[in-house]
Tab-separated table of C-alpha atoms in Angstrom:
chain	number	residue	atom	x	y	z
D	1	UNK	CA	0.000	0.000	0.000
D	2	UNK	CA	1.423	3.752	-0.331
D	3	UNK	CA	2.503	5.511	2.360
D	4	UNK	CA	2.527	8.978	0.550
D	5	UNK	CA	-0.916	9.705	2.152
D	6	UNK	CA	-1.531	11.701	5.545
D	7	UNK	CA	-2.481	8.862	7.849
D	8	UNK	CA	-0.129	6.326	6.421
D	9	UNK	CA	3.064	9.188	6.844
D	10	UNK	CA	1.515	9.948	10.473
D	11	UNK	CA	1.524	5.966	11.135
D	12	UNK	CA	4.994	5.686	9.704
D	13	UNK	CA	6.523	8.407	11.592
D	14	UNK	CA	4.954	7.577	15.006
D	15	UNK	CA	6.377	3.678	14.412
D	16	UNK	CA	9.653	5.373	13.857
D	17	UNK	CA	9.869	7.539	16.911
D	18	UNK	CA	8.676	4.704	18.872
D	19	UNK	CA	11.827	2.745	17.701
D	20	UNK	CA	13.913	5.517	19.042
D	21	UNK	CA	12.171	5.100	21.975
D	22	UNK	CA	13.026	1.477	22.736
D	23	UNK	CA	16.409	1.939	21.107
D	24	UNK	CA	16.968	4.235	24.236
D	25	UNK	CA	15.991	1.423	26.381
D	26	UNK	CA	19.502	-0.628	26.153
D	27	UNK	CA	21.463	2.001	27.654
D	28	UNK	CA	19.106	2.580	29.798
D	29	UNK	CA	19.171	-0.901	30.872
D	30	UNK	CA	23.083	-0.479	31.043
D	31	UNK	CA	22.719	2.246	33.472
D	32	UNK	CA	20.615	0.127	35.997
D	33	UNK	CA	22.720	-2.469	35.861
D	34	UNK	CA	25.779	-0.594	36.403
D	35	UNK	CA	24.451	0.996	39.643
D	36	UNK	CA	23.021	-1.934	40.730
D	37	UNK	CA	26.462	-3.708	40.716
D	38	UNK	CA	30.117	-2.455	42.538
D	39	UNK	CA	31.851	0.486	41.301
D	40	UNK	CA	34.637	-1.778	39.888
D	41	UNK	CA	32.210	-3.432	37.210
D	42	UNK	CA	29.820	-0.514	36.273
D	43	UNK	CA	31.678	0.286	32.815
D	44	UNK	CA	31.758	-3.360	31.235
D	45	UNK	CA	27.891	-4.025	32.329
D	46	UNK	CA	27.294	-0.226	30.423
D	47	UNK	CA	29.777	-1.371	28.053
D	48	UNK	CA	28.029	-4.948	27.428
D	49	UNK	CA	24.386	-3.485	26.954
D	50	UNK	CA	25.379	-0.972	24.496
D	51	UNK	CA	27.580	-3.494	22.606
D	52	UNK	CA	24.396	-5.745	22.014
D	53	UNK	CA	23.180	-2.880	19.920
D	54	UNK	CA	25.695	-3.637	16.864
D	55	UNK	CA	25.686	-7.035	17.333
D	56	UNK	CA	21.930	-7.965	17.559
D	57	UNK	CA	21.599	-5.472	14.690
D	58	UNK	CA	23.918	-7.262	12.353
D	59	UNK	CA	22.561	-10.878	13.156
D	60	UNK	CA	19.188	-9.216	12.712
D	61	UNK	CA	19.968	-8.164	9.258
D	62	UNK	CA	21.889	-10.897	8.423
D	63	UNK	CA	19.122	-13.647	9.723
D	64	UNK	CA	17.486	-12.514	12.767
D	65	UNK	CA	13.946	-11.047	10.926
D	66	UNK	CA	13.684	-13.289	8.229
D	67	UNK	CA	14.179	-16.134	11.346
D	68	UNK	CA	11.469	-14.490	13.348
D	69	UNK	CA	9.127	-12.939	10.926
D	70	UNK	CA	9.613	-15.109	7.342
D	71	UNK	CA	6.205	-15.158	5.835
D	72	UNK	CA	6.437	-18.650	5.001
D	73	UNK	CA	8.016	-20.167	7.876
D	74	UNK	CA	7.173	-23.040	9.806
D	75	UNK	CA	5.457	-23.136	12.806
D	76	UNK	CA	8.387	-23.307	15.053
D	77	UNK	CA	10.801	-21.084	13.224
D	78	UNK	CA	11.208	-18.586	10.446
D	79	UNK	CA	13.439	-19.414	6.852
D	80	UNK	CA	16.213	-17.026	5.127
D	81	UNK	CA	13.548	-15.844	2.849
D	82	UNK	CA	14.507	-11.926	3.874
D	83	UNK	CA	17.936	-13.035	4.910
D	84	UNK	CA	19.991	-9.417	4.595
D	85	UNK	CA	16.403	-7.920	4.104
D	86	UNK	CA	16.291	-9.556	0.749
D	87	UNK	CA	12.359	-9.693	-0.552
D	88	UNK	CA	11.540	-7.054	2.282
D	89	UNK	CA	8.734	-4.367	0.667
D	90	UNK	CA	8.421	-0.873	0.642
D	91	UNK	CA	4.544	-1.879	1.170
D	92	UNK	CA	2.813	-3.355	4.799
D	93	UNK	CA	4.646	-5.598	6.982
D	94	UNK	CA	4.606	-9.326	7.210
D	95	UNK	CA	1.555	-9.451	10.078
D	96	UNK	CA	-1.663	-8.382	10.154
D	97	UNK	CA	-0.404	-5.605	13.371
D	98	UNK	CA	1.949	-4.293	10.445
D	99	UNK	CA	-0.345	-3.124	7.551
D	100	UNK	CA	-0.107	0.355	8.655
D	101	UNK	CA	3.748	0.510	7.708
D	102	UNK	CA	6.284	-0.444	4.775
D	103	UNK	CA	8.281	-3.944	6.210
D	104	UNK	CA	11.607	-2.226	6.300
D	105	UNK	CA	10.005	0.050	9.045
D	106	UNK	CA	8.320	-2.943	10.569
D	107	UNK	CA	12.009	-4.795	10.736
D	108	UNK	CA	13.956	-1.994	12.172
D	109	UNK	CA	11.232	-1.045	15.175
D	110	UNK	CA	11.446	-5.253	15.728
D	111	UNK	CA	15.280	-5.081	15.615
D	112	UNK	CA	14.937	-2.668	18.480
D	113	UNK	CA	13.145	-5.307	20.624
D	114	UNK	CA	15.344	-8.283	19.781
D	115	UNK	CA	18.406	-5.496	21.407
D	116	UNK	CA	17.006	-4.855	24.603
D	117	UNK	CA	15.791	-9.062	24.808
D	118	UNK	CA	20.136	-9.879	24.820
D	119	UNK	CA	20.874	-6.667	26.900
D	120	UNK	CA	17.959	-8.383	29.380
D	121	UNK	CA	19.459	-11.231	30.452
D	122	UNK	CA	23.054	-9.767	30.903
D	123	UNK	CA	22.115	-9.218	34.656
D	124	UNK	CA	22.193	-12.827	35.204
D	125	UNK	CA	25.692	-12.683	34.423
D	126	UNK	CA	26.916	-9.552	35.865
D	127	UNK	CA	30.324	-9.426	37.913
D	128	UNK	CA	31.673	-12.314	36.790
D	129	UNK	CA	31.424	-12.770	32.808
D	130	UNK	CA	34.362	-12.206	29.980
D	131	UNK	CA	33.335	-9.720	27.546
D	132	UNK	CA	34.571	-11.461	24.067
D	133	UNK	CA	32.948	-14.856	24.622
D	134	UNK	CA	30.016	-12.897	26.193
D	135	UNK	CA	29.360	-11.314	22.561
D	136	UNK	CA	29.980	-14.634	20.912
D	137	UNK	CA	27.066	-15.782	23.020
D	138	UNK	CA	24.512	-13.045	22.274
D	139	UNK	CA	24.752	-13.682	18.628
D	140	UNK	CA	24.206	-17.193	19.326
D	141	UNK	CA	21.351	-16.794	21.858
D	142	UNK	CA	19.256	-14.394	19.310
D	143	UNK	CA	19.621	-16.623	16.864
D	144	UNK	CA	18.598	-20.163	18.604
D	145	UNK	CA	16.162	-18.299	21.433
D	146	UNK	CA	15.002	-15.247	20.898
D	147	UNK	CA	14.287	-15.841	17.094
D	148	UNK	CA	12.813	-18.930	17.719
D	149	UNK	CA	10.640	-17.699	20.605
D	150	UNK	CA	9.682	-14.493	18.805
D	151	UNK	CA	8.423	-16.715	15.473
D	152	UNK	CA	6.058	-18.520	17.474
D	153	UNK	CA	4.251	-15.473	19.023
D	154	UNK	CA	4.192	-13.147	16.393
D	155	UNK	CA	5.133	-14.706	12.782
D	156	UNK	CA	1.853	-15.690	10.546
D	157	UNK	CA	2.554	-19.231	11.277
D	158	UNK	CA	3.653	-19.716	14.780
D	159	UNK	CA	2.106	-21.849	16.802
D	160	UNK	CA	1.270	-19.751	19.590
D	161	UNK	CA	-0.143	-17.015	17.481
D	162	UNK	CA	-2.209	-19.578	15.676
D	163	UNK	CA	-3.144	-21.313	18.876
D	164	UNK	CA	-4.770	-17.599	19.613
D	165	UNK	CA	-1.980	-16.648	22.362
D	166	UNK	CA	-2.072	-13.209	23.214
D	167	UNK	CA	1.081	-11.161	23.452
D	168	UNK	CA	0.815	-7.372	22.376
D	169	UNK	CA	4.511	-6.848	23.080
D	170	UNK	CA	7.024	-8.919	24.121
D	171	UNK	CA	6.164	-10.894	26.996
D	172	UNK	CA	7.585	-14.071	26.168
D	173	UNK	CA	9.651	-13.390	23.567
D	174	UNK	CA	11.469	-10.542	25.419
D	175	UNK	CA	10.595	-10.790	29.545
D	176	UNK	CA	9.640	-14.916	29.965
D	177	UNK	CA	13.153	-15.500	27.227
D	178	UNK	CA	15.657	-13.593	29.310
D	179	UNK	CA	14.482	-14.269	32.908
D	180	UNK	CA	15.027	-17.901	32.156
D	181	UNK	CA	18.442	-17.474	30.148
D	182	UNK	CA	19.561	-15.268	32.915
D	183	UNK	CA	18.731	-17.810	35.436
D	184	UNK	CA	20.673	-20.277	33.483
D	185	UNK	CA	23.898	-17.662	33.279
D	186	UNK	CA	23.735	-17.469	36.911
D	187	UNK	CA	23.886	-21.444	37.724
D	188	UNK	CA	26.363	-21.794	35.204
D	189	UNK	CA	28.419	-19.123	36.205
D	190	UNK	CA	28.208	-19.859	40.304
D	191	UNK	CA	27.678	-17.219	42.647
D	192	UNK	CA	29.531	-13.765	42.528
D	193	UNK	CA	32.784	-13.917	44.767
D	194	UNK	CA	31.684	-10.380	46.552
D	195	UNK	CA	28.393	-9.979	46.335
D	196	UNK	CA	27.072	-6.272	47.452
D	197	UNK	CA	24.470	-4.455	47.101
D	198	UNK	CA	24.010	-1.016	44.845
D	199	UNK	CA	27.127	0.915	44.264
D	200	UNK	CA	25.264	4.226	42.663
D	201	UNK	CA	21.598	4.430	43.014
D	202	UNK	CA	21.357	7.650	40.992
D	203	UNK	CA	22.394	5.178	37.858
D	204	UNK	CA	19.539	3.352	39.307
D	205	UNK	CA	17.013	5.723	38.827
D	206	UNK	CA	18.614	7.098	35.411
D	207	UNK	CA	18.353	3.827	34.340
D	208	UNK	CA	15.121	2.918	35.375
D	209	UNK	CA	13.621	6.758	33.824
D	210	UNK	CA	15.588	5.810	30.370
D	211	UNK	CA	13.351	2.766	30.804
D	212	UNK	CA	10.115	4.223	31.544
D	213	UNK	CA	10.194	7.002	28.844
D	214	UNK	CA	11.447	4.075	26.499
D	215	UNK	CA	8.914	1.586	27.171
D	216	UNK	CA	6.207	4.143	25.673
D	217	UNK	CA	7.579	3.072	22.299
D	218	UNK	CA	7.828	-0.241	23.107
D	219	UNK	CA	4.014	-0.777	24.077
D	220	UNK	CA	2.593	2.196	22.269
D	221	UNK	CA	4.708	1.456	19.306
D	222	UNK	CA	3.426	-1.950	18.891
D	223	UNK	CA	-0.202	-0.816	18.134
D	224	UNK	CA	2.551	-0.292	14.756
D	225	UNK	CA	0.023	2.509	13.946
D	226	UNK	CA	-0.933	6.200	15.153
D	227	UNK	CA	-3.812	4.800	16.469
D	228	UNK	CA	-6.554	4.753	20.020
D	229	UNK	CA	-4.846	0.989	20.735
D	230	UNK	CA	-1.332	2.837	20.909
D	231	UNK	CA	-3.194	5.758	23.037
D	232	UNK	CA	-4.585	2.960	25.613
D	233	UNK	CA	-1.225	1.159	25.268
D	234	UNK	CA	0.486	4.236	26.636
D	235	UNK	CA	-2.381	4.998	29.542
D	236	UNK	CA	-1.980	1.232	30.859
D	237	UNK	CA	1.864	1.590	30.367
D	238	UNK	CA	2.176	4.310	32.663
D	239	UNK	CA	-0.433	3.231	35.864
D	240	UNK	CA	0.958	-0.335	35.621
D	241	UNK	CA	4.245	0.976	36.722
D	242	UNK	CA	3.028	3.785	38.900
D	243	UNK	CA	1.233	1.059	41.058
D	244	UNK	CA	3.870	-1.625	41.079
D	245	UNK	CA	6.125	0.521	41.741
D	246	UNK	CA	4.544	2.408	44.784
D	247	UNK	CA	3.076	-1.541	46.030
D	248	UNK	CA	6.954	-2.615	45.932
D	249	UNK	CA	8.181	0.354	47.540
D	250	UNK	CA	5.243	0.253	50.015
D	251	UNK	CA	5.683	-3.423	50.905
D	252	UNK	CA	9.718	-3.025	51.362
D	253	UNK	CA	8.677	0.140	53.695
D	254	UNK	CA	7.417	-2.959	56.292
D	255	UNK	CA	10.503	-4.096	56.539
D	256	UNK	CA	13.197	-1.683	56.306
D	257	UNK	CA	11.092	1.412	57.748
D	258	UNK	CA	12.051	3.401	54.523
D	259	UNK	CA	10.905	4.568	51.442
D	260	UNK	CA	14.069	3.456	49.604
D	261	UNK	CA	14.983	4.784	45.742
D	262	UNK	CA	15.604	1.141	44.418
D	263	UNK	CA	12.393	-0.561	45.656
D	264	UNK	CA	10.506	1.915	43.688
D	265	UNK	CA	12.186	1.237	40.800
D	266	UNK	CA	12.634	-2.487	41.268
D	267	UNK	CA	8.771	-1.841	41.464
D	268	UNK	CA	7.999	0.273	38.454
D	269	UNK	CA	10.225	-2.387	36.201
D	270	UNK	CA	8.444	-5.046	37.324
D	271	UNK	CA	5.048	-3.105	36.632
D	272	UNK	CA	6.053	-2.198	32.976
D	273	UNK	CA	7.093	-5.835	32.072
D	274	UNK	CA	3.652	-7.518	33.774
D	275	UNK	CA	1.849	-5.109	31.274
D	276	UNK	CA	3.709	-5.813	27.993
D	277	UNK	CA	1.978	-8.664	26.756
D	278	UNK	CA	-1.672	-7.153	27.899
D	279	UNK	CA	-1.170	-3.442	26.663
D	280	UNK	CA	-2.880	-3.658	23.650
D	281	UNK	CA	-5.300	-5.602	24.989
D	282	UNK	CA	-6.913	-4.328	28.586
D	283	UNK	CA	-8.866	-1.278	29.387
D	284	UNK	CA	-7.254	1.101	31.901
D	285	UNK	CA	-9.071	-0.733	35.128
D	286	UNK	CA	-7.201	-3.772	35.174
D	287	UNK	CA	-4.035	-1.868	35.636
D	288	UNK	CA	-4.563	-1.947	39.222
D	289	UNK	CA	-4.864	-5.736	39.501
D	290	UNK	CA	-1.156	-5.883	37.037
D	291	UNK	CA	0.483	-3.109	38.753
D	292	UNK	CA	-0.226	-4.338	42.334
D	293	UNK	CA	0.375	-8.466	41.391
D	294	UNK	CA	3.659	-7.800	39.709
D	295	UNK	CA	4.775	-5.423	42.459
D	296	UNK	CA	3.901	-7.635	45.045
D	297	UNK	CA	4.917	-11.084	43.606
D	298	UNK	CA	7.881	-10.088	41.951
D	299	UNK	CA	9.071	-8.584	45.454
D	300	UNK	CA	8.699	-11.964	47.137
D	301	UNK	CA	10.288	-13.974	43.998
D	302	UNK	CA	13.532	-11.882	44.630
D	303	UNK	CA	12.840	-12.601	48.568
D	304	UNK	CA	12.790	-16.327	47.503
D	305	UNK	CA	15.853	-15.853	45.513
D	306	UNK	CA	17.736	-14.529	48.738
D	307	UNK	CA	16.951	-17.220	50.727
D	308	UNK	CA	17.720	-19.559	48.638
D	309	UNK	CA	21.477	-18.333	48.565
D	310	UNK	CA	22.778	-20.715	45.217
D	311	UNK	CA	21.475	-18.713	42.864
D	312	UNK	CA	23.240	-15.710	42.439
D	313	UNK	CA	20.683	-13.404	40.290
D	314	UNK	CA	22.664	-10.273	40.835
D	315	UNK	CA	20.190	-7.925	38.907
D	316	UNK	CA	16.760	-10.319	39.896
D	317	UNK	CA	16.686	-10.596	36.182
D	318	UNK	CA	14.405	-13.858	36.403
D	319	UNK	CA	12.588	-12.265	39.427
D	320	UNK	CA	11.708	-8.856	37.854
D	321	UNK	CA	11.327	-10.208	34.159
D	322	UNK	CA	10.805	-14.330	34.047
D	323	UNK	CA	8.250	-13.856	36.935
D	324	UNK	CA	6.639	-10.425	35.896
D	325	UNK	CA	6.368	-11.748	31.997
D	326	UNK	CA	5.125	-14.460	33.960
D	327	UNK	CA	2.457	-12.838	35.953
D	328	UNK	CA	1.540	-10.439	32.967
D	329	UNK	CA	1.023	-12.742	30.814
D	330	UNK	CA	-1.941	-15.122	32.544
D	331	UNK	CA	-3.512	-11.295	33.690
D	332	UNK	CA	-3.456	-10.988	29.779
D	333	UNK	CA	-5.860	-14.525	29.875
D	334	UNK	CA	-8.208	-12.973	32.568
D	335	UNK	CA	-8.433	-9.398	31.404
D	336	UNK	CA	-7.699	-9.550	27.330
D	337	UNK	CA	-11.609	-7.393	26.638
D	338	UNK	CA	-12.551	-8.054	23.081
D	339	UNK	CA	-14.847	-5.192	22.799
D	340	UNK	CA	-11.756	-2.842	23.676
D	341	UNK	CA	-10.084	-4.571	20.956
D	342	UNK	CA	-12.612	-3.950	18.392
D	343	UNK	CA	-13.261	-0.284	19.656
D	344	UNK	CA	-9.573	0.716	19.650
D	345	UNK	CA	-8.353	-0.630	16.514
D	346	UNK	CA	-8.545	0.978	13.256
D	347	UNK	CA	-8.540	-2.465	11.333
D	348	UNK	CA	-10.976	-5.693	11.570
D	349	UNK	CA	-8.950	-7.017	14.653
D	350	UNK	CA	-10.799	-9.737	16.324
D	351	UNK	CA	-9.905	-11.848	19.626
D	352	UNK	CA	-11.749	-13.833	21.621
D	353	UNK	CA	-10.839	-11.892	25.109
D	354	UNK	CA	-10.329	-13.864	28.125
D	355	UNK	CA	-12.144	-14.480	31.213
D	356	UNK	CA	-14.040	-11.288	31.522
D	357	UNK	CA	-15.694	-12.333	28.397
D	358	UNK	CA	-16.431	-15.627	29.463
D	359	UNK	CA	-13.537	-17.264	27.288
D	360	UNK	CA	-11.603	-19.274	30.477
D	361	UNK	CA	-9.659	-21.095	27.639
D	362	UNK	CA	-7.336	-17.975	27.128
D	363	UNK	CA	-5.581	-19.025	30.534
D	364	UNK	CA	-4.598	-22.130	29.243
D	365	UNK	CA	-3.108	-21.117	26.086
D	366	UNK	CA	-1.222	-18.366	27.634
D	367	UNK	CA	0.234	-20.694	30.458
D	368	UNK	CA	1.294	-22.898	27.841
D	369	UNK	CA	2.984	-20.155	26.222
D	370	UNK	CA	4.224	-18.925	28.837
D	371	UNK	CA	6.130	-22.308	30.059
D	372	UNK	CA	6.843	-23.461	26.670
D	373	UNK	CA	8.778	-20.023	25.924
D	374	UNK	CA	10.187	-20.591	29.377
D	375	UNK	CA	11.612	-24.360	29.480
D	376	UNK	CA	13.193	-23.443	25.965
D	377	UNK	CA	14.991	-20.760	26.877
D	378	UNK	CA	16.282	-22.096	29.891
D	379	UNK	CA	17.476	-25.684	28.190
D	380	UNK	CA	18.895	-23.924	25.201
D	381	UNK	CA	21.106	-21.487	26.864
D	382	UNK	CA	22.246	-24.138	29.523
D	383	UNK	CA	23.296	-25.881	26.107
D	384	UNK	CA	24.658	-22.920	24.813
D	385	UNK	CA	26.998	-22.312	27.584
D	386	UNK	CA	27.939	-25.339	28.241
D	387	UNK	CA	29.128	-25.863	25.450
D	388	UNK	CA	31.173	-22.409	24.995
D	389	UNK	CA	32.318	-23.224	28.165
D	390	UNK	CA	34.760	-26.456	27.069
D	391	UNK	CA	35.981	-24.472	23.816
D	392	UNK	CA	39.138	-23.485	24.440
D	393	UNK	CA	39.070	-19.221	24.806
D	394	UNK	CA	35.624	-19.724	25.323
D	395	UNK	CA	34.644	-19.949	28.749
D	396	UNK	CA	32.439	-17.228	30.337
D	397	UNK	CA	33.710	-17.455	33.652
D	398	UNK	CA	35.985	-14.446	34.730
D	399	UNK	CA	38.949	-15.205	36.973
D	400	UNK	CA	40.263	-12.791	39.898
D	401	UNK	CA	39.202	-10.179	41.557
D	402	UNK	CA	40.029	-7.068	40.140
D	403	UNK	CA	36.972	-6.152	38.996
D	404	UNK	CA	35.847	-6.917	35.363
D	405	UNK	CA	36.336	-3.247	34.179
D	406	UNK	CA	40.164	-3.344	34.849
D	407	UNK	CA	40.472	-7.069	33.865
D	408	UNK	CA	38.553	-7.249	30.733
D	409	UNK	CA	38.823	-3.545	29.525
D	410	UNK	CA	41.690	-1.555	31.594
D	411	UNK	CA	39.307	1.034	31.953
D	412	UNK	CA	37.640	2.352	35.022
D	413	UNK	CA	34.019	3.748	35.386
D	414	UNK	CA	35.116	6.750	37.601
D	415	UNK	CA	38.456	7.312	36.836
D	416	UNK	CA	38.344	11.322	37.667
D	417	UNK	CA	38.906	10.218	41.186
D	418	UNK	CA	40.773	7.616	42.476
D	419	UNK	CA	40.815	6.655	46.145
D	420	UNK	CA	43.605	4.340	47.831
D	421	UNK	CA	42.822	2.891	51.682
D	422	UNK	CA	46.014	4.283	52.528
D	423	UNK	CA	44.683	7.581	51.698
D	424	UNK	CA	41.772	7.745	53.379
D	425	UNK	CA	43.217	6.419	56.477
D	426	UNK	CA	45.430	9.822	56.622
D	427	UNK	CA	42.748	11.768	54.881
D	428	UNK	CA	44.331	12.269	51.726
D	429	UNK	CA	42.212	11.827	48.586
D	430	UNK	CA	43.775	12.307	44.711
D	431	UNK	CA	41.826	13.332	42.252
D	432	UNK	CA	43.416	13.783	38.881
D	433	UNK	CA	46.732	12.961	40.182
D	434	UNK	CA	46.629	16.055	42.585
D	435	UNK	CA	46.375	15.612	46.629
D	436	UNK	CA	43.800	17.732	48.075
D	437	UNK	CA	44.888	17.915	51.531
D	438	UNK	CA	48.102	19.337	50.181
D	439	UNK	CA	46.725	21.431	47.914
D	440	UNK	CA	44.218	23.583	50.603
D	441	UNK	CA	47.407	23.294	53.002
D	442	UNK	CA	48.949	25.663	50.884
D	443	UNK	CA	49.498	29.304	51.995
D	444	UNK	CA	47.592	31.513	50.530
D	445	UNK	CA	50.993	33.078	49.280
D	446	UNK	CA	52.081	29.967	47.451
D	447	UNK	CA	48.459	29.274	45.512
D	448	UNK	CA	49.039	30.375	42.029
């Protein structure tokens, strides 16, 4: 179809904001990591997130879309039909949520997504992964999970989609994929050898805005049209996370007699990833039953995970996203309203809704989607990394203690000032190679 008219140039344009939008998200994701981690690994995690940007772009041209979104793949997986974008049109996209927009804007505002899936699951591995086999890996696990996965929800021919599975934006292709694969990093790996908790909460709440703002684009954009879905996309986007966050925060407050910074936004995450599969979906009510479940659960999942003390989740990656996809995506089989559907979309878009209208079926197909994208995930990048892991030069593991930023890149996160023990113990500190004791015991007289 042309896109020279008005509607089709304001559908185009909002579908290419939106993937700046969740192209902002990786960094973002970078920046929560790093604060959630010590000072001594912040730049590699940034470093790590932002590097899955190139390289999930280039596997996504070179097989990635035609993989996930080949029109006449199978049921489990995609063919090289648009390998390098080859076939791709200049007229609507390859699914029926894509008519609005030429494919090559369709597979650029998808590559975004299958970014931020690899940049996901890096938490499970934080502290204690080697960068170069770590990249190896991510072009590995996008091609064998997250294509796979991502084929079955939202291809013409996946099973899930034709099973009638509901999943507006990524639940188990993005959330469900890396919560598992970073749950199998962190048994693989072992535990950290210094666990701690946040070294720089401000790159905790940078982190988690850059997500917020981003995740606009992410639901909103996957209306893939200018449209009253995207509107309600947005509106459920942004109470989901206001409630989870403030019922995490809220529920932490009973234990630690605070209102801390990084329950909130542990809180708000969780809240924006239970409402990714249902955005397009619910009406603005059931926000309030996502937003307080995800906050709630997700908070004891990561309370589990403490306990538990073998699994060494350092970011909660599987608590905040395996459990919240989780969570968000049987809400999606309770409160998926087909009249809101049908009143929102510009197009003949038809579901059967879920329990609210009397279809109890829903539950089971998203549970089965839910655990199927699960289970795979998990056993394939156990596989995976096992099997890097006896290749010589390949192994993931990161030996000694000096922090992976100085180990893996020489670099340091804050190297404008550099404290020694010895230092502060006679209340000395150097920054930029200059000792500022010494310097304000200068006389006046002697200051240049």
């Amino acid at each position: 179809m042309s896109t020279n008219n008005d509607s089709s140039s304001g559908h185009v344009a909002w579908v290419m904001a939106a993937t700046c939008l969740v192209w902002i998200m990786t960094p973002g994701v970078g920046f929560l990591y790093s604060g959630m981690a010590r000072k001594k690994h912040a730049l590699s995690l940034i470093m790590l997130c932002i590097l899955t940007i190139p390289i999930v772009s280039i596997q996504w041209f070179i097989c990635g879309y035609s993989l996930a979104f080949s029109r006449t793949g199978s049921r489990f997986i995609g063919n090289l039909q648009n390998a390098f974008l080859i076939n791709a049109s200049w007229d609507s996209g390859p699914t029926y949520i894509s008519r609005h927009v030429p494919e090559f804007v369709f597979a650029i505002f998808q590559c975004k997504f299958a970014v931020i899936a690899s940049a996901l699951l890096i938490g499970g591995a934080a502290e204690r992964v080697r960068l170069l086999p770590m990249i190896i890996f991510i072009f590995i696990w996008s091609t064998l999970v997250y294509d796979v996965i991502a084929a079955w929800c939202w291809s013409a021919n996946g099973w899930f989609a034709t099973l009638g599975g509901l999943d507006f934006a990524g639940g188990i292709p993005i959330h469900i994929s890396s919560g598992a694969a970073a749950l199998a990093f962190c048994i693989v790996l072992g535990k950290r050898n210094e666990p701690s908790g946040p070294h720089n909460i401000i790159n905790v709440i940078l982190g988690t805005v850059m997500l917020w703002f981003g995740w606009f684009g992410f639901n909103g954009g996957s209306a893939v049209a200018a449209n009253k879905r995207a509107i309600m996309a947005l509106i459920v986007t942004n109470l989901t996370a206001s409630f989870s966050g403030l019922a995490w925060m809220f529920l932490d407050y009973f234990k630690y007699k605070r209102l801390r910074a990084v329950s909130f936004c542990s809180g708000a995450v969780a809240g924006l990833v239970a409402i990714t599969p249902a955005s397009g979906y619910v009406a603005p009510y059931a926000t309030v039953v996502f937003g307080i479940a995800s906050g709630i659960l997700c908070n004891l999942a990561v309370v589990v995970k403490n306990r538990l003390r073998r699994y060494d989740d350092a970011m909660d990656v599987f608590a905040i996203h395996g459990i919240g996809g989780f969570i968000g995506n049987i809400l999606t089989g309770v409160f998926a309203n087909k009249d809101i559907v049908s009143l929102l979309s510009d197009d003949d878009i038809l579901i059967e809704g879920g329990v609210i209208n009397g279809n109890f079926g829903q539950i089971g197909i998203q549970l089965s989607g839910s655990c199927a994208g699960m289970i795979y995930s998990f056993l394939v990048t156990f596989i995976i990394l096992h099997i890097m892991n006896i290749i010589p030069g390949l192994a993931l593991r990161l030996d000694g203690g000096g922090g992976t930023d100085i180990i893996e890149m020489n670099e340091r996160a804050y190297c404008f000032a550099e404290e020694s023990d010895a230092d502060n113990e006679n209340g000395h500190v150097h920054v930029n190679n200059v000792d500022i004791e010494s310097a304000n015991n200068v006389n006046d007289d002697e200051k240049p």
